[in-house]
XYZ file of C-alpha atoms in Angstrom:
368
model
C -18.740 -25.775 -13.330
C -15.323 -25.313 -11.538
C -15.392 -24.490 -7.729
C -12.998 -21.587 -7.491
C -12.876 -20.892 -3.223
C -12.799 -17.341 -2.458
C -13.494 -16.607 -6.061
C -9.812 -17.179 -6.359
C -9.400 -15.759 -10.155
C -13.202 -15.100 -11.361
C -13.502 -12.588 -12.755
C -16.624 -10.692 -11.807
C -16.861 -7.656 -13.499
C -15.714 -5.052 -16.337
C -13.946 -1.908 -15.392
C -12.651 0.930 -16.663
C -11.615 2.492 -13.231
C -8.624 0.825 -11.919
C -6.166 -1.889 -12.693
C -3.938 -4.046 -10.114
C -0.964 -6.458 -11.895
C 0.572 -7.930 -9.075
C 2.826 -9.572 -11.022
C 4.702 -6.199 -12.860
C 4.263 -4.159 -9.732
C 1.619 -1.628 -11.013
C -1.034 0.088 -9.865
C -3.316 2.598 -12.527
C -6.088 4.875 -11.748
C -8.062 5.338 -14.919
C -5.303 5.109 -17.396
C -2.953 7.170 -15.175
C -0.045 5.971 -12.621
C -1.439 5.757 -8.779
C 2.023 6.866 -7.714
C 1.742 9.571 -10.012
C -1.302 10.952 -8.903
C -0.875 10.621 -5.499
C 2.613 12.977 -5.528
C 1.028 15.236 -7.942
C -2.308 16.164 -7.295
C -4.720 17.322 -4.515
C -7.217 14.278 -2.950
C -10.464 16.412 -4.461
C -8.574 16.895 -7.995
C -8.292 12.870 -7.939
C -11.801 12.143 -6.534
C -13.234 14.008 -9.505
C -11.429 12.033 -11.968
C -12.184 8.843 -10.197
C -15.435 9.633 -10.378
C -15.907 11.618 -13.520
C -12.838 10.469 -15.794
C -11.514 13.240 -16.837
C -9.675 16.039 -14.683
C -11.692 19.160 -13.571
C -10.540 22.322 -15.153
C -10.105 24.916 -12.895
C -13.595 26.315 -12.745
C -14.664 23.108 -11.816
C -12.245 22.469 -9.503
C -13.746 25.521 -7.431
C -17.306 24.413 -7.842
C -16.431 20.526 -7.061
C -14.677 21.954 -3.770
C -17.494 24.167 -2.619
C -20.206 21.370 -3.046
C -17.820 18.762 -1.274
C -17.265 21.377 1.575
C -21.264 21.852 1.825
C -21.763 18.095 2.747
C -19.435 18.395 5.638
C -21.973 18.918 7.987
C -23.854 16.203 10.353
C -27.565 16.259 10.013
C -29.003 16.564 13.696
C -30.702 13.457 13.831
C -27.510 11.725 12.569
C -25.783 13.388 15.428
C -28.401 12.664 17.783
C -27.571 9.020 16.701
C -24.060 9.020 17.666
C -24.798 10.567 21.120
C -26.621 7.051 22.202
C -23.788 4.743 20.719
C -21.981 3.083 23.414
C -18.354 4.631 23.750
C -17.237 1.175 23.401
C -19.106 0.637 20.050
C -15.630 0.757 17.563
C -15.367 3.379 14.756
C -16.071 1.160 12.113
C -19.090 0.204 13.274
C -20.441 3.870 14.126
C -19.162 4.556 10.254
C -21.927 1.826 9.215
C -24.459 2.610 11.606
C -24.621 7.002 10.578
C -23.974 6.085 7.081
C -27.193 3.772 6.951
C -28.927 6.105 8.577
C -28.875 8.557 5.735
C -30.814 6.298 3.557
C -33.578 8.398 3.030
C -35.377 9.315 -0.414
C -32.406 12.060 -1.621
C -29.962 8.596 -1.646
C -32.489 6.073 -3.810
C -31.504 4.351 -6.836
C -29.915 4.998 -9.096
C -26.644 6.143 -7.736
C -25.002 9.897 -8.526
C -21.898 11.212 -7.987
C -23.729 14.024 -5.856
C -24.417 10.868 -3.715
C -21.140 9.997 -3.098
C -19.239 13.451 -2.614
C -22.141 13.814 0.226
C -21.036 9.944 2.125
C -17.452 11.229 1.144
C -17.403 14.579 2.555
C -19.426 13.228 5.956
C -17.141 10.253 6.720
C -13.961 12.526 8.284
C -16.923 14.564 10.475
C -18.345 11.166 11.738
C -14.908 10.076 12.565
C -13.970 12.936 13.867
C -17.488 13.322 16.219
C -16.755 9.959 17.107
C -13.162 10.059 18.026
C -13.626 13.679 19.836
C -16.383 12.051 21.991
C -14.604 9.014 23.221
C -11.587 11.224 24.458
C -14.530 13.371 26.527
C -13.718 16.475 24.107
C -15.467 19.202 22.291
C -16.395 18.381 18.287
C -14.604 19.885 16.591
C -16.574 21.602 13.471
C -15.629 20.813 9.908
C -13.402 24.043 8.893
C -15.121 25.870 5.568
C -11.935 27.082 4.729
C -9.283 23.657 4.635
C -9.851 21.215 1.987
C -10.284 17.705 2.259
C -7.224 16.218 3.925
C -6.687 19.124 6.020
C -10.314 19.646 7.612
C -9.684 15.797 8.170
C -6.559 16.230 10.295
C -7.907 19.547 12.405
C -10.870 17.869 13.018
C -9.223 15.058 14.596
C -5.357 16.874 16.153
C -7.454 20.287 16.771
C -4.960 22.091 15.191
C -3.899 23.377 11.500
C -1.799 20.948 9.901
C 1.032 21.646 8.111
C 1.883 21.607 4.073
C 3.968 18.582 4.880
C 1.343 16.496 6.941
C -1.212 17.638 4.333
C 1.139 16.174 1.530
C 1.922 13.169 3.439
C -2.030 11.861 4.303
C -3.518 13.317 0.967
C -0.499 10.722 -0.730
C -1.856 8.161 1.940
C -5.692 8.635 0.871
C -5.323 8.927 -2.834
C -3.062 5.825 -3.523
C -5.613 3.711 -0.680
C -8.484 5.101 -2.877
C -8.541 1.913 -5.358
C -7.987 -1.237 -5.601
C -9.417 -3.594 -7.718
C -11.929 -6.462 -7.022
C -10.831 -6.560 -3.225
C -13.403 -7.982 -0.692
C -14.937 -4.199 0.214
C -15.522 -3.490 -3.216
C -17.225 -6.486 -4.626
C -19.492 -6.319 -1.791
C -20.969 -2.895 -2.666
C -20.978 -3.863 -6.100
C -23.227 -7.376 -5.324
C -26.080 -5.135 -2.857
C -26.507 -2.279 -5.388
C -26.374 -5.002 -8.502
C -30.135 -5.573 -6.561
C -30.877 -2.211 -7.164
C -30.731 -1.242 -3.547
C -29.291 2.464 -2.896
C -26.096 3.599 -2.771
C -26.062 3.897 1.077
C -26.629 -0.058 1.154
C -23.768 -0.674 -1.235
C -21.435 1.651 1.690
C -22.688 -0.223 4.488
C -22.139 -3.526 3.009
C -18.521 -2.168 1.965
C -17.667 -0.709 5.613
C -18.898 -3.896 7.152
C -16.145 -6.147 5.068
C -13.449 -3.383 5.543
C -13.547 -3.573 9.396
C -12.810 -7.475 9.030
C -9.142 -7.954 10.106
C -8.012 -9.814 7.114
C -9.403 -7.104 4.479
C -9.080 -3.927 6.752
C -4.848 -3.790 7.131
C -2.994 -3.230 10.108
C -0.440 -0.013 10.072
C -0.884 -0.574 13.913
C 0.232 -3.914 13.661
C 3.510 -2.718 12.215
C 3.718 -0.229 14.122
C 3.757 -2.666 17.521
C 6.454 -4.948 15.750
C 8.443 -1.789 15.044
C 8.567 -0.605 18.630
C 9.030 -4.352 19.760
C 12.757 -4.374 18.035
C 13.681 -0.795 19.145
C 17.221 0.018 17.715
C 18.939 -1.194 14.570
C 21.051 -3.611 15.876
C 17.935 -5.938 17.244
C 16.990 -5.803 13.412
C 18.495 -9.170 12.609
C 17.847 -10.688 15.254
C 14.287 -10.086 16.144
C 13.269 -10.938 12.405
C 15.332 -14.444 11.970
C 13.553 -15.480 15.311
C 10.678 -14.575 13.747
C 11.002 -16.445 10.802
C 12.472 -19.627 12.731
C 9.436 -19.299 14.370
C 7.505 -19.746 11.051
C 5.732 -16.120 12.541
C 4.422 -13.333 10.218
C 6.419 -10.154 9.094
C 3.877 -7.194 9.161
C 3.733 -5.031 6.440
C 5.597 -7.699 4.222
C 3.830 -9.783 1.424
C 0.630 -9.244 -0.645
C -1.778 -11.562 -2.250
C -1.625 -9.768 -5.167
C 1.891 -8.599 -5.572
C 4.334 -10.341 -6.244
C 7.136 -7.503 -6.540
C 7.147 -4.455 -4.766
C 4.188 -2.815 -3.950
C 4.030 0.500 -5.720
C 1.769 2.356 -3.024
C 4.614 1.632 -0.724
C 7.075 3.450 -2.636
C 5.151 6.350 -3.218
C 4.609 6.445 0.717
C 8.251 5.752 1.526
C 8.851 8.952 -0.184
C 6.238 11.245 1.581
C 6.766 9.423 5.220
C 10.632 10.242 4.409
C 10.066 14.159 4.660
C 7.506 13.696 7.163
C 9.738 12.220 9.860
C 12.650 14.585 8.648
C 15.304 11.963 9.326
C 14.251 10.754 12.446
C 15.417 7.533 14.668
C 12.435 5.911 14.089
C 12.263 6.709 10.187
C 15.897 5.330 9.811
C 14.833 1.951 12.457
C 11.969 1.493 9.221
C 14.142 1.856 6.355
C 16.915 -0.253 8.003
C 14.193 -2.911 8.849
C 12.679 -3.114 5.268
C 16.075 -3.897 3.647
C 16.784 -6.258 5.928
C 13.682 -8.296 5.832
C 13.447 -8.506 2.532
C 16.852 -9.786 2.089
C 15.898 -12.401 5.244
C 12.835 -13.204 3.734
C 14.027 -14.075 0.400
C 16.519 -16.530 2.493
C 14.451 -18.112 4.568
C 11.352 -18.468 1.936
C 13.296 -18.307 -1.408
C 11.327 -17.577 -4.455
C 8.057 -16.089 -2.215
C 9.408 -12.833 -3.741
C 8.031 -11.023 -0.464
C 8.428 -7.259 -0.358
C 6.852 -4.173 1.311
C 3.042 -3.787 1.543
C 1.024 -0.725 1.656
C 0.746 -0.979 5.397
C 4.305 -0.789 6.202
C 5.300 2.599 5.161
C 1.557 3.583 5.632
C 2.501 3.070 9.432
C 4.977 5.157 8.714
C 2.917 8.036 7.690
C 0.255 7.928 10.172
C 2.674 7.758 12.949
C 4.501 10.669 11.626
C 1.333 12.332 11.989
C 0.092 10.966 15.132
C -3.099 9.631 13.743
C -4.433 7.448 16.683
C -4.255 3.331 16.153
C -8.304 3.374 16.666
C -8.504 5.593 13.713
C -6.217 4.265 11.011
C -8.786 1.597 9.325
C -11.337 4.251 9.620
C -8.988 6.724 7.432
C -8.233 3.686 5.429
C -12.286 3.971 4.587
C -12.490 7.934 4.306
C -10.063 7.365 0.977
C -11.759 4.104 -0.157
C -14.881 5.417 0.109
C -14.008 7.011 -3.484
C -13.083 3.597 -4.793
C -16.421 2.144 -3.414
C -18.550 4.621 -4.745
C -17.222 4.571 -8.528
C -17.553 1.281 -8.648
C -21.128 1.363 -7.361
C -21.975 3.961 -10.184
C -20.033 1.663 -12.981
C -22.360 -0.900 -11.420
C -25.446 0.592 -12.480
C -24.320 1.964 -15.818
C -24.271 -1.839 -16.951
C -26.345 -3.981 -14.115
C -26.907 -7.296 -14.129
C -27.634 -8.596 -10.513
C -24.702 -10.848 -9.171
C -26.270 -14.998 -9.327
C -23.323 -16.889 -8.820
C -23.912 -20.595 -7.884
C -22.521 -23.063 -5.026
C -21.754 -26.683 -5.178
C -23.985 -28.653 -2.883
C -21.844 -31.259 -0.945
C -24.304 -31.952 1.632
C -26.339 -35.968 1.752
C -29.197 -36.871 -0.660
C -31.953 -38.649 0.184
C -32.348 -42.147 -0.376
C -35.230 -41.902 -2.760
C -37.007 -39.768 -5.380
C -39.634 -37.664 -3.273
C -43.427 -39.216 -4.037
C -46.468 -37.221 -4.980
């Protein structure tokens, strides 16, 4: 058998959910564009397709929202839990540890999808309890009456957002909500192929997301976009960069090879966001000229955009705090994660891959 490191083009699994061609630039939900759906439609209308495919009509729309809203709130003991957490314990790993402890008997095999609107709906809360609690403040209580994204955003800002920061993350969350066979998602897939619950499958998922290579880095970008400061160190700062033989944040992709679609989509929302702003025009000016420096000093790499440059963008337009962007990275993943956990199950067969032994043999046959 061929040794393939990483897994480097295996395919694992069948799916119906979501397909990435890095090579044409596309991203598809279900049969539908990403882009599409994330300029179109509300983050609940797209969770219930993820999960259901098909669209809810409008009744069940209304139902789907009420049952998502129920699940917003922390059980006691859960909350009790993040009271004894270090403050210095990161997001992430407060995400894993009041996740896992909801495995109890209402989250056992075989996965639902009332299983996962319950993690989804409780993931902004924890955040939020978390986040609220480092900076010494109140909790703020889930809001009955916001959906989704905007219970998200008062819960952590303390105020109501408005229709244009509301458009802006629920764009953010639904095109971050899928992506293939990445690292997060064939992890849940492997625990629950063993028939473990749902809650496992999370865990296992959160655990790889907080890794620095799988997680992103908006704040990353973000730093190297304050670094340069005004258009005219654009050109500068970037061909020392690249004389340097340094990374460009927010530029490249392992998959694509042409310009990342989610990137578009967000360049679009993060433009009305920052209504014309300095730093909006430093961004646009920067990704131009990269791109064209890029292609001169590494011809051929066809090296564009990523997600996380124009997702920096975005959360900076709406002053999402650096400690929280891979944790709102999750809360739209989660969906992702979760589908992929029920496809899982529809068809199981536990995950038995084998490994090439390259360690010594002894010098003789064993004797009996």
């Amino acid at each position: 058998m061929e040794y393939k490191k990483g897994l480097e083009g295996v395919i694992a699994a069948e799916t119906q959910i979501g397909l990435v061609d890095g090579t044409l630039g596309h991203l598809i939900y279900r049969g539908h564009w990403a882009k599409e759906l994330a300029l179109s439609y509300s983050f609940e209308e797209v969770a219930y397709f993820i999960w259901n495919d098909e669209f809810a009509t409008e009744s069940e729309l209304v139902t789907f929202k009420e049952q998502m809203t129920s699940y917003r709130e922390l059980p006691s003991y859960v909350k009790t839990i993040l009271d004894t957490l270090p403050n210095e314990m990161d997001v992430m790993s407060t995400m894993r540890t009041a996740i896992s402890a909801l495995g109890t008997p209402a989250f056992a095999w075989p996965p639902t999808i009332d299983q996962a609107m319950h993690i989804t709906a409780l993931l902004p809360t924890i955040i939020a309890y978390k986040y609220q609690k480092n900076q010494g403040a109140d909790f703020i209580e889930p809001n009955p009456e916001l959906d989704h994204v905007a219970n998200y955003i008062y819960m952590i800002k303390g105020q109501l957002p408005s229709e244009v920061e509301i458009k802006a993350l629920t764009a953010y969350l639904i095109l971050t909500i899928e992506h293939g066979m990445n690292a997060s998602t064939f992890a849940s897939r492997v625990v629950v192929s063993t028939e473990s619950e749902m809650i496992s499958g999370v865990c296992a998922a959160i655990g790889s997301m907080k890794g620095p290579l799988h997680g992103g880095a908006p704040s990353e970008v973000i730093e190297m976009i304050d670094e340069i400061g005004t258009i005219d160190n654009i050109e500068p700062w970037i061909r020392n960069k690249l004389e340097k033989g340094e990374k460009l944040m927010g530029f490249g992709h392992r998959v694509y090879k042409t310009r990342d679609p989610r990137s578009e989509a967000l360049k679009v929302v993060s433009k009305d966001l920052a209504q014309e702003s300095d730093w909006f025009n430093l961004i646009t000016q920067m990704e131009q000229t990269a791109i064209d420096l890029l292609e001169e000093y590494k011809p051929g790499r066809k090296l564009y955009t990523n997600v996380e440059f124009f997702a920096a963008a975005v959360l900076k337009g709406l002053d999402i705090p650096k400690e929280l962007f891979t944790p709102t990275f999750t809360s739209s993943r989660i969906i992702g994660w979760t589908a992929h956990i029920l496809e899982q199950s529809q068809d199981n067969r536990i995950f038995r891959p084998q490994s090439s032994y390259t360690g010594q043999m002894p010098e003789q046959a064993a004797k009996f």
